[in-house]
Amino acid sequence: MSASQTRGPLHSAPLTQEWWRTAVIYQIYPRSFASGNRDGIGDLPGITRRLPYLRDLGVDAVWISPFYPSPQADAGYDVADYLDVDPLFGSLTDADDLVTIAHGLGLRVFVDVVPNHTSDEHAWFQQALAAGPGSPERARYWFLDSDDGPPNNWPSEFGGSAWTQVPDGQWYLHMFDRKQPDLNWSNPEVRAMFLDVLRFWLDRGVDGFRVDVAQALVKAHGLPDFHGDLHAIFDGKVPAYTAPFYDQDGVHDIYRDWRQLLDSYPGDRAMVAEAWVNPLERLSRYVRPDEFHQAFNFAFLQTPWNATALRTNIVESLQTNDAVGAPATWVLSSHDVIRPASRFGYAYDHISPWLAAGEPAPDITTGTRRARAAAMLMLALPGSAYIYQGEELGLPEVIDLPADARQDPTFTSSGGEILGRDGCRVPLPWEREAPGYGFGASNTTWLPQPDTFADLAVDQQTGQSGSTLELYRALLTIRRARQLAAGDMDLLDLGVELIGLRITTTTTTGTTQVVVNLADNDWPIPAGMKVLIASHPGVTGSVPSDHAVWLDVS
Ligand code: NOJ
């Protein structure tokens, strides 16, 4: 029944045991996690108050999306000052308190670094505008002359041209919103500035960084026109390096410098790349031993609910990461993509991370069932895994937000054709009966919460057998106890529509078998195998379609 392994397992346990190799890291999107006041926007004191919840969930670390001073044109990914906290979210003292309290609870903390672009309200950009063409201040960005429209045909990821003209006639590059001018990383001042940013936060005790659009910092020499299809790149169908603004080889030198800096600090600091590059071999270049520690496996996130496709992704991910000695880093959701409980509920493969206007409503029952099975797969796989806030509650994407409530710039810049990412950013429900479901001290929330959040609130799911929250808690407990992420792993041949893993660890007793059933019919659990946990408590003798089990086979 098993793929016989005369040459050793598909994946062998890592040789070293640094924490980040197997860590489960929880993404906090600050404006939507918890608020410590009445303004309806989440903040650092709100996060700190809820940290015990995360300790009890069983994660190892948190990554906090940007909380720096920002005009919030892209929800904080437009940074006006890398060395402070936006009053919207609190103060530097609040940040220090958060790190101290997290450490006291045994949680590590990553903060977000946004090095591709600043806000147009950053002092550097303001100085560049004032200094004028040809100045050293403009040389920190991409300011170009062009008499005949934009300097090249590059599209902004948020729609329209990637170039905006300033009153003196020059154009500046922005791969995202016009309020997010791209920095010129061939300028040594830019490199030096970011090393200072990293030092600032490392000195304050953070354990590492999530690095925004890590693949985009270096642009091809001469900024040549782009003749490809951006959407094919986003959907993983065309290698990212075919665009002159992604995955250029020069980016790696930047991260080698950063790695040296992190390594000069005590305490196993680490960094994870947000790099939407493909194929997986290109992604593995970011996690060579002298670069990043981890890189999000977005190809896994974008794999449809199809056993063959998932198995292929698992094999390729493990092989490409093993080749460079790095852990695979699994991810099912983030603040940028449709929530899994909805994504897996579409009648078609929803590999695009964004929702277009006019798409039908997904089947949430099916989506939730599959999302729970997918979590069981992800949390059993060797390596590290990320959980995006609310994923552990099984929150669906909120697709019916009113247009005037939507704040994601992709909505407006696409003329409403792309609904954007607000639907996965709706403030979390903590307590069913409290105003704003306990999000803050009032019933105000920066995006409206749907009625369906009531039953999904943390207090409704806590202690509730069969709830998604209790499923995640139990999975994290078993994952830790059986050291699943640090074991040898083989794929089992159980049939085309099933995914079977066998995980063996030398340090714990017992071999674990994981079965995810994507077939229409049940999969009978062989005699002698004990169910450790199932994606639904009712699963005992056989595993129904779209369900998963972890079995003790020792
Ligand atoms: C990736 C971030 O995750 C996303 O939210 C942001 O809009 C872009 N990078 C631009 O910073």
Coordinates of C-alpha atoms and ligand atoms in Angstrom, one line a residue:
M1 CA 0.0 0.0 0.0
S2 CA 2.8 2.5 0.7
A3 CA 5.1 3.8 -1.9
S4 CA 8.0 1.5 -1.0
Q5 CA 11.0 3.5 0.0
T6 CA 14.3 1.7 -0.8
R7 CA 16.0 5.1 -1.1
G8 CA 14.7 6.6 2.1
P9 CA 11.7 8.7 2.7
L10 CA 10.4 11.5 0.4
H11 CA 11.3 14.0 3.1
S12 CA 13.7 13.4 6.0
A13 CA 13.6 15.1 9.4
P14 CA 15.6 18.3 9.5
L15 CA 19.2 17.9 10.7
T16 CA 18.9 20.9 13.0
Q17 CA 16.1 22.0 15.2
E18 CA 15.8 25.8 15.1
W19 CA 12.4 26.9 16.2
W20 CA 11.4 28.4 12.8
R21 CA 11.8 25.1 11.1
T22 CA 8.6 23.7 12.6
A23 CA 6.9 26.8 13.9
V24 CA 3.2 27.6 13.6
I25 CA 3.0 31.4 13.1
Y26 CA -0.3 33.3 13.5
Q27 CA -0.8 36.4 11.3
I28 CA -2.3 39.4 13.1
Y29 CA -3.8 42.0 10.9
P30 CA -3.9 44.8 13.5
R31 CA -6.8 46.9 12.3
S32 CA -9.1 43.8 12.4
F33 CA -7.8 41.7 15.3
A34 CA -9.0 43.5 18.5
S35 CA -9.4 47.1 19.5
G36 CA -8.5 48.5 22.9
N37 CA -10.7 51.5 22.6
R38 CA -14.0 52.7 21.0
D39 CA -12.8 53.8 17.5
G40 CA -13.7 50.5 15.7
I41 CA -10.1 50.0 14.5
G42 CA -7.9 47.3 16.0
D43 CA -4.7 48.4 17.8
L44 CA -1.6 47.2 19.7
P45 CA -3.2 47.3 23.2
G46 CA -6.1 45.2 21.7
I47 CA -3.6 42.6 20.5
T48 CA -1.8 42.5 23.8
R49 CA -5.0 41.9 25.7
R50 CA -5.8 38.9 23.5
L51 CA -2.3 37.3 23.4
P52 CA -3.4 34.7 26.0
Y53 CA -5.9 33.5 23.4
L54 CA -3.1 32.8 21.0
R55 CA -1.0 31.0 23.7
D56 CA -4.0 28.8 24.4
L57 CA -4.5 28.2 20.7
G58 CA -1.0 26.7 20.7
V59 CA 0.9 28.8 18.1
D60 CA 4.6 29.5 18.5
A61 CA 4.8 33.1 17.2
V62 CA 2.8 36.0 15.8
W63 CA 3.5 38.1 12.7
I64 CA 1.9 41.5 12.9
S65 CA 1.1 43.3 9.7
P66 CA 2.3 47.0 9.5
F67 CA 1.3 49.3 12.4
Y68 CA 3.7 52.2 11.4
P69 CA 2.7 55.8 10.8
S70 CA 0.9 55.7 7.5
P71 CA -1.8 57.6 5.6
Q72 CA -3.4 54.1 5.3
A73 CA -3.8 54.3 1.5
D74 CA -3.1 50.5 1.5
A75 CA -4.0 49.6 5.1
G76 CA -0.5 50.4 6.4
Y77 CA 1.5 48.9 3.6
D78 CA 2.2 52.5 2.7
V79 CA 4.7 53.4 5.4
A80 CA 5.5 57.0 6.2
D81 CA 7.9 56.3 9.0
Y82 CA 9.5 52.8 9.6
L83 CA 10.6 53.7 13.1
D84 CA 7.4 54.5 14.9
V85 CA 3.8 53.4 15.6
D86 CA 0.8 55.1 14.0
P87 CA -1.3 56.7 16.8
L88 CA -4.2 54.8 15.3
F89 CA -2.6 51.6 16.6
G90 CA -0.9 53.0 19.7
S91 CA 2.7 54.0 20.6
L92 CA 6.2 52.6 20.7
T93 CA 5.6 51.9 24.3
D94 CA 2.6 49.8 23.4
A95 CA 4.8 47.9 20.8
D96 CA 7.5 47.3 23.5
D97 CA 4.8 46.1 25.9
L98 CA 3.4 43.8 23.3
V99 CA 6.8 42.2 22.6
T100 CA 7.5 41.8 26.3
I101 CA 4.2 40.2 27.2
A102 CA 4.3 38.0 24.1
H103 CA 7.7 36.7 25.2
G104 CA 6.4 36.1 28.7
L105 CA 3.7 33.9 27.2
G106 CA 6.2 32.0 25.2
L107 CA 5.3 33.6 21.9
R108 CA 7.8 35.1 19.4
V109 CA 7.0 38.2 17.4
F110 CA 7.7 39.0 13.8
V111 CA 7.0 42.5 12.4
D112 CA 6.4 43.4 8.8
V113 CA 9.0 45.2 6.7
V114 CA 7.9 47.0 3.6
P115 CA 11.0 47.7 1.5
N116 CA 9.8 47.9 -2.0
H117 CA 8.0 51.2 -1.6
T118 CA 7.4 53.9 0.9
S119 CA 4.3 56.1 1.4
D120 CA 4.3 59.3 -0.7
E121 CA 4.1 60.9 2.7
H122 CA 7.4 59.5 3.8
A123 CA 10.0 62.3 4.4
W124 CA 12.2 60.9 1.6
F125 CA 9.5 61.2 -1.0
Q126 CA 8.5 64.7 0.2
Q127 CA 12.2 65.7 0.0
A128 CA 12.4 64.2 -3.5
L129 CA 9.4 66.2 -4.7
A130 CA 10.9 69.4 -3.2
A131 CA 14.4 68.8 -4.5
G132 CA 13.5 68.4 -8.1
P133 CA 14.8 66.5 -11.1
G134 CA 18.4 65.2 -11.0
S135 CA 18.7 65.6 -7.2
P136 CA 20.1 62.9 -4.9
E137 CA 16.7 62.9 -3.2
R138 CA 15.0 61.8 -6.4
A139 CA 17.7 59.1 -6.9
R140 CA 16.2 57.2 -4.0
Y141 CA 13.1 56.5 -6.1
W142 CA 12.5 55.9 -9.8
F143 CA 12.0 59.3 -11.2
L144 CA 12.3 59.5 -15.0
D145 CA 11.7 62.0 -17.8
S146 CA 9.4 61.0 -20.6
D147 CA 7.8 63.4 -23.1
D148 CA 5.6 60.9 -24.5
G149 CA 3.5 59.4 -21.7
P150 CA 4.7 57.0 -19.0
P151 CA 8.4 55.8 -19.4
N152 CA 7.3 52.2 -20.0
N153 CA 4.2 50.1 -20.2
W154 CA 4.4 48.5 -16.7
P155 CA 1.1 48.0 -15.0
S156 CA 0.4 48.7 -11.4
E157 CA -0.7 45.6 -9.5
F158 CA -3.7 47.7 -8.3
G159 CA -4.7 48.6 -11.9
G160 CA -3.7 51.3 -14.4
S161 CA -0.2 52.4 -15.2
A162 CA 2.6 52.0 -12.7
W163 CA 3.7 55.6 -13.4
T164 CA 2.4 58.9 -12.2
Q165 CA 3.6 62.3 -13.4
V166 CA 4.5 65.1 -10.9
P167 CA 4.0 68.8 -11.7
D168 CA 7.6 69.4 -12.9
G169 CA 7.0 66.8 -15.6
Q170 CA 8.9 63.8 -14.3
W171 CA 7.3 60.4 -13.7
Y172 CA 7.7 58.2 -10.7
L173 CA 7.3 54.4 -10.5
H174 CA 4.7 52.8 -8.2
M175 CA 4.1 49.1 -8.7
F176 CA 1.1 49.4 -6.3
D177 CA -1.0 52.5 -5.5
R178 CA 0.2 56.0 -6.7
K179 CA 0.7 56.7 -3.0
Q180 CA 3.3 53.9 -2.8
P181 CA 6.4 55.1 -4.8
D182 CA 8.9 52.3 -5.4
L183 CA 12.4 52.7 -3.9
N184 CA 15.5 52.4 -6.1
W185 CA 17.4 49.5 -4.5
S186 CA 20.5 50.2 -6.7
N187 CA 21.0 53.3 -4.5
P188 CA 23.3 52.5 -1.5
E189 CA 21.4 55.0 0.7
V190 CA 18.3 52.8 0.4
R191 CA 20.2 49.7 1.4
A192 CA 21.7 51.4 4.4
M193 CA 18.4 52.9 5.5
F194 CA 16.7 49.4 5.7
L195 CA 19.6 47.9 7.6
D196 CA 18.9 50.6 10.1
V197 CA 15.2 49.8 10.1
L198 CA 16.0 46.2 10.9
R199 CA 18.4 47.1 13.6
F200 CA 15.8 49.4 15.2
W201 CA 13.3 46.6 15.6
L202 CA 15.8 43.9 16.4
D203 CA 17.1 46.1 19.2
R204 CA 13.6 46.4 20.5
G205 CA 13.5 42.6 20.8
V206 CA 11.5 41.4 17.9
D207 CA 12.3 37.9 16.7
G208 CA 12.2 38.6 13.0
F209 CA 10.5 39.9 10.0
R210 CA 8.0 39.2 7.3
V211 CA 9.2 40.9 4.2
D212 CA 6.7 42.5 1.9
V213 CA 6.9 41.7 -1.9
A214 CA 10.4 40.4 -1.4
Q215 CA 10.6 39.5 -5.1
A216 CA 10.1 43.0 -6.4
L217 CA 12.9 45.2 -5.1
V218 CA 15.2 44.9 -8.1
K219 CA 14.0 45.9 -11.5
A220 CA 15.6 44.8 -14.8
H221 CA 18.3 47.1 -16.1
G222 CA 16.9 49.8 -18.3
L223 CA 13.3 49.2 -17.2
P224 CA 12.3 47.4 -20.4
D225 CA 8.6 47.1 -21.5
F226 CA 6.7 44.1 -20.1
H227 CA 5.2 41.9 -22.8
G228 CA 3.6 39.3 -20.5
D229 CA 0.4 38.8 -18.6
L230 CA 0.3 39.9 -15.0
H231 CA -2.7 37.7 -14.1
A232 CA -1.0 34.6 -15.5
I233 CA 1.9 35.3 -13.1
F234 CA -0.5 35.9 -10.2
D235 CA -2.2 32.6 -11.0
G236 CA 1.1 30.8 -11.0
K237 CA 0.9 29.9 -14.7
V238 CA 3.9 31.8 -15.9
P239 CA 7.2 32.3 -14.1
A240 CA 7.4 35.6 -12.3
Y241 CA 10.9 36.4 -13.6
T242 CA 9.3 36.9 -17.1
A243 CA 8.3 40.3 -15.8
P244 CA 11.2 42.8 -15.6
F245 CA 10.0 43.9 -12.2
Y246 CA 9.8 40.5 -10.4
D247 CA 12.3 37.9 -9.2
Q248 CA 15.3 39.5 -10.7
D249 CA 18.5 37.7 -9.6
G250 CA 19.8 40.9 -7.9
V251 CA 17.3 40.7 -5.1
H252 CA 19.3 37.9 -3.4
D253 CA 22.2 40.1 -2.5
I254 CA 19.9 42.3 -0.5
Y255 CA 18.7 39.4 1.7
R256 CA 22.2 38.0 2.2
D257 CA 23.1 41.4 3.8
W258 CA 20.0 41.1 5.9
R259 CA 20.7 37.6 7.0
Q260 CA 24.2 38.6 8.1
L261 CA 22.6 41.3 10.3
L262 CA 20.1 38.9 11.8
D263 CA 22.8 36.3 12.5
S264 CA 24.8 38.9 14.4
Y265 CA 22.0 39.1 17.0
P266 CA 21.5 36.5 19.7
G267 CA 18.3 34.3 19.8
D268 CA 17.7 32.7 16.5
R269 CA 16.0 35.7 14.7
A270 CA 14.4 34.8 11.4
M271 CA 12.7 36.2 8.4
V272 CA 10.1 35.0 6.0
A273 CA 9.7 36.1 2.4
E274 CA 6.4 37.2 0.9
A275 CA 7.5 36.3 -2.6
W276 CA 4.9 35.4 -5.2
V277 CA 7.3 33.6 -7.5
N278 CA 7.1 30.5 -9.4
P279 CA 8.0 27.8 -10.2
L280 CA 8.9 26.4 -6.7
E281 CA 12.5 26.1 -7.7
R282 CA 12.7 29.9 -8.0
L283 CA 11.1 30.3 -4.6
S284 CA 13.6 27.9 -3.0
R285 CA 16.4 30.4 -4.1
Y286 CA 15.0 32.8 -1.4
V287 CA 15.6 30.2 1.3
R288 CA 19.2 29.3 0.5
P289 CA 21.2 28.9 3.8
D290 CA 22.5 32.5 3.7
E291 CA 19.1 34.2 2.8
F292 CA 15.6 33.9 4.2
H293 CA 14.7 31.3 6.8
Q294 CA 11.2 30.7 5.3
A295 CA 9.2 31.7 2.2
F296 CA 5.4 31.4 2.0
N297 CA 4.4 28.6 -0.2
F298 CA 1.7 30.5 -2.2
A299 CA 1.6 27.7 -4.8
F300 CA 0.0 25.5 -2.0
L301 CA -2.5 28.2 -1.2
Q302 CA -3.4 28.4 -4.9
T303 CA -3.7 24.7 -5.5
P304 CA -7.3 23.7 -6.2
W305 CA -9.1 21.1 -4.2
N306 CA -7.8 18.2 -6.2
A307 CA -5.8 15.3 -4.8
T308 CA -3.4 15.0 -7.7
A309 CA -2.6 18.7 -7.8
L310 CA -2.1 18.8 -4.0
R311 CA 0.2 15.8 -4.0
T312 CA 2.2 17.3 -6.8
N313 CA 2.6 20.5 -4.9
I314 CA 3.6 18.7 -1.7
V315 CA 6.3 16.6 -3.5
E316 CA 7.7 19.6 -5.4
S317 CA 7.6 21.9 -2.3
L318 CA 9.5 19.4 -0.2
Q319 CA 12.0 18.5 -2.8
T320 CA 12.9 22.1 -3.7
N321 CA 13.2 23.1 -0.1
D322 CA 15.1 20.0 0.9
A323 CA 17.6 20.7 -1.8
V324 CA 18.6 23.9 0.0
G325 CA 18.0 22.7 3.5
A326 CA 15.0 25.0 4.2
P327 CA 11.7 24.1 5.7
A328 CA 8.6 24.2 3.5
T329 CA 6.3 26.9 4.8
W330 CA 2.6 26.1 4.2
V331 CA -0.1 28.7 4.1
L332 CA -3.8 28.6 3.3
S333 CA -4.8 32.2 3.9
S334 CA -3.7 35.8 4.5
H335 CA -5.1 39.3 4.5
D336 CA -4.7 39.3 0.7
V337 CA -6.7 36.3 -0.4
I338 CA -10.2 34.9 -0.3
R339 CA -10.8 33.1 3.0
P340 CA -10.5 29.3 2.6
A341 CA -14.0 28.5 3.9
S342 CA -15.2 30.5 0.9
R343 CA -12.5 29.7 -1.6
F344 CA -13.0 26.0 -1.3
G345 CA -16.7 26.4 -1.7
Y346 CA -16.7 27.6 -5.3
A347 CA -18.0 25.2 -7.9
Y348 CA -14.9 26.0 -10.0
D349 CA -11.2 26.0 -9.0
H350 CA -10.7 29.4 -7.4
I351 CA -7.0 29.9 -7.8
S352 CA -7.0 33.6 -8.2
P353 CA -6.3 35.2 -4.9
W354 CA -8.8 38.0 -5.4
L355 CA -12.6 38.0 -5.9
A356 CA -14.0 39.7 -9.0
A357 CA -17.3 41.5 -9.1
G358 CA -20.2 39.3 -10.2
E359 CA -18.7 36.0 -9.0
P360 CA -21.4 33.8 -7.5
A361 CA -21.7 33.2 -3.8
P362 CA -19.7 30.1 -2.7
D363 CA -21.2 27.1 -0.9
I364 CA -20.0 27.8 2.6
T365 CA -20.9 24.3 3.9
T366 CA -18.8 22.6 1.4
G367 CA -16.1 25.2 1.7
T368 CA -15.9 24.9 5.4
R369 CA -15.7 21.1 5.3
R370 CA -12.9 21.3 2.8
A371 CA -11.1 24.1 4.6
R372 CA -11.0 22.0 7.8
A373 CA -9.7 19.0 5.9
A374 CA -7.1 21.3 4.2
A375 CA -6.0 22.6 7.7
M376 CA -5.5 19.0 8.8
L377 CA -3.3 18.4 5.8
M378 CA -1.3 21.6 6.2
L379 CA -0.7 21.2 10.0
A380 CA 0.6 17.6 9.5
L381 CA 3.0 18.5 6.7
P382 CA 6.7 18.8 7.6
G383 CA 8.0 22.3 8.1
S384 CA 6.4 25.6 9.3
A385 CA 2.8 26.7 8.8
Y386 CA 1.0 30.1 9.0
I387 CA -2.6 30.7 10.3
Y388 CA -4.3 33.9 9.3
Q389 CA -6.5 35.4 12.1
G390 CA -10.0 34.1 11.9
E391 CA -9.0 31.0 9.8
E392 CA -9.1 29.1 13.1
L393 CA -12.7 30.3 13.5
G394 CA -13.7 29.1 10.0
L395 CA -14.7 32.7 9.1
P396 CA -16.0 33.0 5.5
E397 CA -15.1 35.8 3.1
V398 CA -17.6 38.6 3.5
I399 CA -18.6 39.1 -0.1
D400 CA -21.6 41.4 0.3
L401 CA -19.9 44.5 1.9
P402 CA -21.5 47.7 0.6
A403 CA -19.4 49.5 -1.9
D404 CA -19.2 52.6 0.3
A405 CA -17.7 50.5 3.1
R406 CA -14.9 49.0 1.0
Q407 CA -11.5 50.5 1.6
D408 CA -9.1 48.3 -0.4
P409 CA -7.5 50.5 -3.2
T410 CA -7.9 47.6 -5.6
F411 CA -11.7 48.1 -5.5
T412 CA -11.6 51.7 -6.6
S413 CA -8.6 51.5 -8.9
S414 CA -10.3 48.6 -10.8
G415 CA -13.5 50.6 -11.1
G416 CA -15.2 48.0 -8.8
E417 CA -14.3 45.1 -11.2
I418 CA -12.2 43.6 -8.4
L419 CA -14.0 43.4 -5.1
G420 CA -10.6 43.5 -3.4
R421 CA -9.5 42.2 -0.1
D422 CA -11.8 43.8 2.4
G423 CA -13.9 40.6 2.7
C424 CA -11.1 38.8 4.5
R425 CA -10.3 41.8 6.7
V426 CA -13.6 42.2 8.6
P427 CA -13.0 42.7 12.4
L428 CA -13.0 39.4 14.3
P429 CA -15.9 38.3 16.4
W430 CA -14.9 37.5 20.0
E431 CA -18.1 37.5 22.0
R432 CA -21.6 36.9 20.6
E433 CA -23.5 39.1 22.9
A434 CA -21.1 42.1 23.1
P435 CA -21.3 45.2 20.9
G436 CA -19.3 44.6 17.8
Y437 CA -19.0 41.0 18.9
G438 CA -16.5 42.1 21.5
F439 CA -14.1 43.5 18.9
G440 CA -13.6 46.7 20.9
A441 CA -15.3 48.9 23.5
S442 CA -18.1 50.0 21.2
N443 CA -20.3 48.6 18.5
T444 CA -18.3 50.5 15.8
T445 CA -16.2 48.4 13.5
W446 CA -14.3 49.8 10.5
L447 CA -15.9 47.3 8.3
P448 CA -19.4 45.9 9.1
Q449 CA -19.6 42.4 10.5
P450 CA -22.2 40.1 9.1
D451 CA -24.8 38.4 11.3
T452 CA -23.1 35.0 10.4
F453 CA -20.2 36.0 12.7
A454 CA -22.4 35.6 15.8
D455 CA -22.2 31.8 15.9
L456 CA -18.6 31.9 14.9
A457 CA -17.5 34.1 17.8
V458 CA -14.6 32.8 19.9
D459 CA -16.8 32.5 23.0
Q460 CA -19.4 30.4 21.0
Q461 CA -16.7 28.0 19.7
T462 CA -14.7 27.6 22.9
G463 CA -15.3 24.3 24.5
Q464 CA -17.7 23.4 21.7
S465 CA -17.0 19.9 20.4
G466 CA -16.8 20.0 16.7
S467 CA -16.1 23.7 16.4
T468 CA -13.4 24.9 14.0
L469 CA -11.6 26.6 16.9
E470 CA -11.5 23.4 19.0
L471 CA -10.3 21.5 15.9
Y472 CA -7.4 23.9 15.4
R473 CA -6.5 23.7 19.1
A474 CA -6.5 20.0 19.1
L475 CA -4.5 19.8 15.9
L476 CA -1.8 22.1 17.3
T477 CA -1.6 20.0 20.5
I478 CA -1.2 16.8 18.6
R479 CA 1.2 18.3 16.1
R480 CA 3.4 19.3 19.0
A481 CA 3.1 16.2 21.0
R482 CA 3.9 13.9 18.1
Q483 CA 6.4 16.3 16.6
L484 CA 4.8 15.9 13.2
A485 CA 6.5 18.8 11.6
A486 CA 9.9 17.4 12.4
G487 CA 9.5 13.9 11.2
D488 CA 10.3 11.8 8.1
M489 CA 7.5 11.8 5.7
D490 CA 6.3 9.6 2.9
L491 CA 3.4 9.9 0.5
L492 CA 1.2 6.8 0.5
D493 CA -0.5 5.5 -2.6
L494 CA -4.1 5.2 -1.4
G495 CA -5.8 6.0 -4.8
V496 CA -6.0 8.9 -7.2
E497 CA -8.5 10.9 -5.1
L498 CA -6.9 10.4 -1.7
I499 CA -3.9 12.1 -0.1
G500 CA -2.0 9.8 2.3
L501 CA 1.0 10.8 4.4
R502 CA 3.0 8.7 6.8
I503 CA 5.0 10.6 9.3
T504 CA 7.6 9.0 11.6
T505 CA 9.5 10.7 14.3
T506 CA 12.3 9.1 16.2
T507 CA 11.8 11.1 19.3
T508 CA 8.2 10.1 19.9
T509 CA 6.5 6.8 19.9
G510 CA 4.2 6.1 17.1
T511 CA 3.8 6.6 13.4
T512 CA 1.1 8.9 12.2
Q513 CA -0.9 8.4 9.1
V514 CA -2.8 11.3 7.6
V515 CA -5.6 10.7 5.1
V516 CA -7.5 13.4 3.2
N517 CA -10.4 12.0 1.2
L518 CA -11.2 14.0 -1.9
A519 CA -13.2 11.2 -3.5
D520 CA -17.0 11.0 -3.6
N521 CA -17.1 7.7 -1.6
D522 CA -16.0 6.9 2.0
W523 CA -12.5 5.7 2.7
P524 CA -12.7 2.8 5.3
I525 CA -10.2 3.1 8.1
P526 CA -8.2 -0.1 8.3
A527 CA -8.5 -2.2 11.4
G528 CA -5.8 -1.6 14.0
M529 CA -5.5 2.1 13.2
K530 CA -6.7 4.5 15.9
V531 CA -8.3 7.8 15.1
L532 CA -6.3 10.6 16.8
I533 CA -8.4 13.3 15.4
A534 CA -10.8 13.8 12.5
S535 CA -12.0 16.9 10.6
H536 CA -15.4 16.2 12.1
P537 CA -16.0 14.4 15.5
G538 CA -18.5 12.0 14.0
V539 CA -15.8 10.3 11.8
T540 CA -14.9 6.9 13.2
G541 CA -15.1 3.8 11.0
S542 CA -14.6 5.5 7.6
V543 CA -13.6 8.9 6.3
P544 CA -16.3 10.6 4.2
S545 CA -15.7 12.7 1.2
D546 CA -14.0 16.0 1.9
H547 CA -12.9 14.9 5.3
A548 CA -9.5 14.1 6.9
V549 CA -8.1 12.0 9.7
W550 CA -4.9 11.7 11.6
L551 CA -4.4 8.0 12.6
D552 CA -2.0 6.3 15.0
V553 CA -0.7 3.3 13.1
S554 CA 1.9 2.1 15.6
Ligands
NOJ1 C1 1.7 42.6 -0.1 C2 0.8 42.9 1.0 O1 0.5 41.7 1.7 C3 -0.4 43.6 0.5 O2 -1.4 43.7 1.4 C4 0.0 44.9 0.0 O3 -1.1 45.6 -0.6 C5 1.1 44.8 -1.1 N1 2.1 43.8 -0.7 C6 1.8 46.1 -1.3 O4 2.6 46.4 -0.1

